[in-house]
């Protein structure tokens, strides 16, 4: 057989690893091991994906060395013309892809994007009126007394966000996060029977609490959110609607979520990460209407350090990819796969929070289905070659650390090309492991929420089957590092 010519991608990554290996071989080895591990594992973490080689390569270059505080054409440093090019490209692609009026692509992560959004709203709704009242243009011109009053006002604002156990996110006003220290937060939950957001309860809570900001969006809610109703409620109580679409941005980009379920036409401000279902580099982004554009553009230096131009370059590449027709097909397949996984699990007797899914994720109630905590289930699945994460479920009897849920998502496996038939088989593998696993005991023989026991033979058989299944769907088939 004649030897296959080396692909461009293989040559590029091999050369990069050779250069790294010459300086610190252990780093090169760890990078090589990471792709080997990812190729072997059945990755069901709902917030992870596999970025394209072009996206990955766009991050490893000289842009990393450049400071570029400010915005396009208005930098605090000289020599930013190439950074301006990639930042403009990323923003243009984002605006076109999502139909947004304005895009700010500098946030380094989801929390950064949320902080930019919170402070943009605070600047618009709290700071601007205070400046106007004092008859000055900027905060440096305020008297000490007026400044002290404004700082008190910043610390005295309210936010309404989804509760953590209903699937909300720590950065939506919870105490361990800075957002909870900034805002007086109240949560909305889900209906105890259906598990769905109860919009009338939310409306009643908003009427009573009168928040400055209502945050919609989630990291573990398996259904759709009606952003038209959320905006109606926000308008009624004088709140700004902010949507954190980090988890489902890929479904918005791929036009699976449209109309009432597309946040862009309804929210004044939308944040996202770029690395989850959107399949870009690790990072964040803010989209907004014209009313908040100027405040959002002050994200750096307001809450961000200098932008990461190498990551903005990769965002531009990934967003260009997401504008291709094939991305719509990808987004549709994510949801088809998620539904197939749900059906396979329910058919085998598992209980899912809300009974199923409309998006990219499912939440298995492993306590009522299998008598396990989330932590035990997560460990048993990992032993069997299936990577998931534990997650609280509504009114979780095991609390936020051990939890009673396992969250599973399909963006990553869909990127590898797995389809609904494979999802049904994976549901069978998950069900087998969780049926066979039993709660363990502590060293003193008392029941443990952390330990579990699983027959090694079962774990091995499942891991082997998972690995065989993945062989038919190679990860990065164009990259050969051997
Ligand atoms: N870590 C992300 C997730 O897993 O949902 C959110 O921050």
PDB file of N, CA, C and O in Angstrom, residues 38-39 50 413-419 421-422 465-477:
ATOM      1  N   UNK A  38      -9.094  12.152  25.229  1.00  0.00           N
ATOM      2  CA  UNK A  38     -10.379  12.628  24.695  1.00  0.00           C
ATOM      3  C   UNK A  38     -10.883  11.680  23.606  1.00  0.00           C
ATOM      4  O   UNK A  38     -12.080  11.486  23.457  1.00  0.00           O
ATOM      5  N   UNK A  39      -9.949  11.096  22.856  1.00  0.00           N
ATOM      6  CA  UNK A  39     -10.373  10.169  21.798  1.00  0.00           C
ATOM      7  C   UNK A  39     -11.003   8.908  22.393  1.00  0.00           C
ATOM      8  O   UNK A  39     -11.892   8.312  21.817  1.00  0.00           O
ATOM      9  N   UNK A  50     -15.605  19.965  21.000  1.00  0.00           N
ATOM     10  CA  UNK A  50     -14.301  19.830  20.351  1.00  0.00           C
ATOM     11  C   UNK A  50     -14.195  20.942  19.314  1.00  0.00           C
ATOM     12  O   UNK A  50     -14.902  20.911  18.296  1.00  0.00           O
ATOM     13  N   UNK A 413     -20.395  14.674  21.501  1.00  0.00           N
ATOM     14  CA  UNK A 413     -20.521  13.432  20.722  1.00  0.00           C
ATOM     15  C   UNK A 413     -21.151  13.684  19.362  1.00  0.00           C
ATOM     16  O   UNK A 413     -20.858  12.977  18.395  1.00  0.00           O
ATOM     17  N   UNK A 414     -21.996  14.707  19.268  1.00  0.00           N
ATOM     18  CA  UNK A 414     -22.578  15.038  17.965  1.00  0.00           C
ATOM     19  C   UNK A 414     -21.489  15.555  17.031  1.00  0.00           C
ATOM     20  O   UNK A 414     -21.486  15.261  15.841  1.00  0.00           O
ATOM     21  N   UNK A 415     -20.539  16.329  17.575  1.00  0.00           N
ATOM     22  CA  UNK A 415     -19.408  16.775  16.750  1.00  0.00           C
ATOM     23  C   UNK A 415     -18.645  15.575  16.201  1.00  0.00           C
ATOM     24  O   UNK A 415     -18.185  15.590  15.054  1.00  0.00           O
ATOM     25  N   UNK A 416     -18.528  14.519  16.992  1.00  0.00           N
ATOM     26  CA  UNK A 416     -17.812  13.318  16.518  1.00  0.00           C
ATOM     27  C   UNK A 416     -18.612  12.546  15.484  1.00  0.00           C
ATOM     28  O   UNK A 416     -18.093  11.627  14.860  1.00  0.00           O
ATOM     29  N   UNK A 417     -19.898  12.875  15.345  1.00  0.00           N
ATOM     30  CA  UNK A 417     -20.693  12.224  14.303  1.00  0.00           C
ATOM     31  C   UNK A 417     -21.629  11.140  14.802  1.00  0.00           C
ATOM     32  O   UNK A 417     -22.316  10.497  14.009  1.00  0.00           O
ATOM     33  N   UNK A 418     -21.679  10.923  16.133  1.00  0.00           N
ATOM     34  CA  UNK A 418     -22.600   9.907  16.635  1.00  0.00           C
ATOM     35  C   UNK A 418     -24.039  10.372  16.413  1.00  0.00           C
ATOM     36  O   UNK A 418     -24.333  11.572  16.463  1.00  0.00           O
ATOM     37  N   UNK A 419     -24.920   9.412  16.176  1.00  0.00           N
ATOM     38  CA  UNK A 419     -26.312   9.754  15.888  1.00  0.00           C
ATOM     39  C   UNK A 419     -27.280   9.068  16.833  1.00  0.00           C
ATOM     40  O   UNK A 419     -26.873   8.516  17.866  1.00  0.00           O
ATOM     41  N   UNK A 421     -28.988   6.291  16.817  1.00  0.00           N
ATOM     42  CA  UNK A 421     -28.844   4.859  17.127  1.00  0.00           C
ATOM     43  C   UNK A 421     -27.784   4.678  18.211  1.00  0.00           C
ATOM     44  O   UNK A 421     -27.973   3.907  19.169  1.00  0.00           O
ATOM     45  N   UNK A 422     -26.687   5.431  18.088  1.00  0.00           N
ATOM     46  CA  UNK A 422     -25.628   5.323  19.097  1.00  0.00           C
ATOM     47  C   UNK A 422     -26.122   5.864  20.444  1.00  0.00           C
ATOM     48  O   UNK A 422     -25.752   5.361  21.496  1.00  0.00           O
ATOM     49  N   UNK A 465     -16.973  -1.413  25.396  1.00  0.00           N
ATOM     50  CA  UNK A 465     -18.019  -1.167  24.392  1.00  0.00           C
ATOM     51  C   UNK A 465     -18.041   0.328  23.996  1.00  0.00           C
ATOM     52  O   UNK A 465     -18.206   0.678  22.829  1.00  0.00           O
ATOM     53  N   UNK A 466     -17.861   1.187  25.016  1.00  0.00           N
ATOM     54  CA  UNK A 466     -17.838   2.638  24.724  1.00  0.00           C
ATOM     55  C   UNK A 466     -16.685   2.953  23.785  1.00  0.00           C
ATOM     56  O   UNK A 466     -16.836   3.705  22.804  1.00  0.00           O
ATOM     57  N   UNK A 467     -15.540   2.342  24.059  1.00  0.00           N
ATOM     58  CA  UNK A 467     -14.363   2.598  23.233  1.00  0.00           C
ATOM     59  C   UNK A 467     -14.570   2.053  21.817  1.00  0.00           C
ATOM     60  O   UNK A 467     -14.234   2.716  20.828  1.00  0.00           O
ATOM     61  N   UNK A 468     -15.165   0.852  21.698  1.00  0.00           N
ATOM     62  CA  UNK A 468     -15.452   0.286  20.366  1.00  0.00           C
ATOM     63  C   UNK A 468     -16.384   1.200  19.577  1.00  0.00           C
ATOM     64  O   UNK A 468     -16.206   1.439  18.387  1.00  0.00           O
ATOM     65  N   UNK A 469     -17.398   1.685  20.308  1.00  0.00           N
ATOM     66  CA  UNK A 469     -18.387   2.566  19.665  1.00  0.00           C
ATOM     67  C   UNK A 469     -17.697   3.807  19.086  1.00  0.00           C
ATOM     68  O   UNK A 469     -17.968   4.235  17.959  1.00  0.00           O
ATOM     69  N   UNK A 470     -16.754   4.337  19.876  1.00  0.00           N
ATOM     70  CA  UNK A 470     -16.072   5.560  19.441  1.00  0.00           C
ATOM     71  C   UNK A 470     -15.115   5.315  18.281  1.00  0.00           C
ATOM     72  O   UNK A 470     -14.830   6.232  17.511  1.00  0.00           O
ATOM     73  N   UNK A 471     -14.649   4.086  18.158  1.00  0.00           N
ATOM     74  CA  UNK A 471     -13.723   3.786  17.051  1.00  0.00           C
ATOM     75  C   UNK A 471     -14.357   4.101  15.706  1.00  0.00           C
ATOM     76  O   UNK A 471     -13.688   4.524  14.765  1.00  0.00           O
ATOM     77  N   UNK A 472     -15.667   3.920  15.633  1.00  0.00           N
ATOM     78  CA  UNK A 472     -16.362   4.220  14.375  1.00  0.00           C
ATOM     79  C   UNK A 472     -16.535   5.719  14.130  1.00  0.00           C
ATOM     80  O   UNK A 472     -16.991   6.124  13.051  1.00  0.00           O
ATOM     81  N   UNK A 473     -16.211   6.530  15.135  1.00  0.00           N
ATOM     82  CA  UNK A 473     -16.405   7.986  15.025  1.00  0.00           C
ATOM     83  C   UNK A 473     -15.146   8.695  15.509  1.00  0.00           C
ATOM     84  O   UNK A 473     -15.131   9.332  16.559  1.00  0.00           O
ATOM     85  N   UNK A 474     -14.067   8.560  14.751  1.00  0.00           N
ATOM     86  CA  UNK A 474     -12.783   9.086  15.245  1.00  0.00           C
ATOM     87  C   UNK A 474     -12.822  10.589  15.510  1.00  0.00           C
ATOM     88  O   UNK A 474     -13.473  11.339  14.775  1.00  0.00           O
ATOM     89  N   UNK A 475     -12.148  10.961  16.579  1.00  0.00           N
ATOM     90  CA  UNK A 475     -12.055  12.384  16.918  1.00  0.00           C
ATOM     91  C   UNK A 475     -10.861  12.981  16.182  1.00  0.00           C
ATOM     92  O   UNK A 475      -9.755  12.456  16.287  1.00  0.00           O
ATOM     93  N   UNK A 476     -11.070  14.049  15.482  1.00  0.00           N
ATOM     94  CA  UNK A 476     -10.038  14.674  14.654  1.00  0.00           C
ATOM     95  C   UNK A 476      -9.407  13.627  13.720  1.00  0.00           C
ATOM     96  O   UNK A 476      -8.194  13.361  13.804  1.00  0.00           O
ATOM     97  N   UNK A 477     -10.206  13.025  12.828  1.00  0.00           N
ATOM     98  CA  UNK A 477      -9.643  11.992  11.946  1.00  0.00           C
ATOM     99  C   UNK A 477      -8.511  12.530  11.077  1.00  0.00           C
ATOM    100  O   UNK A 477      -7.667  11.772  10.605  1.00  0.00           O
TER     101      UNK A 477
END
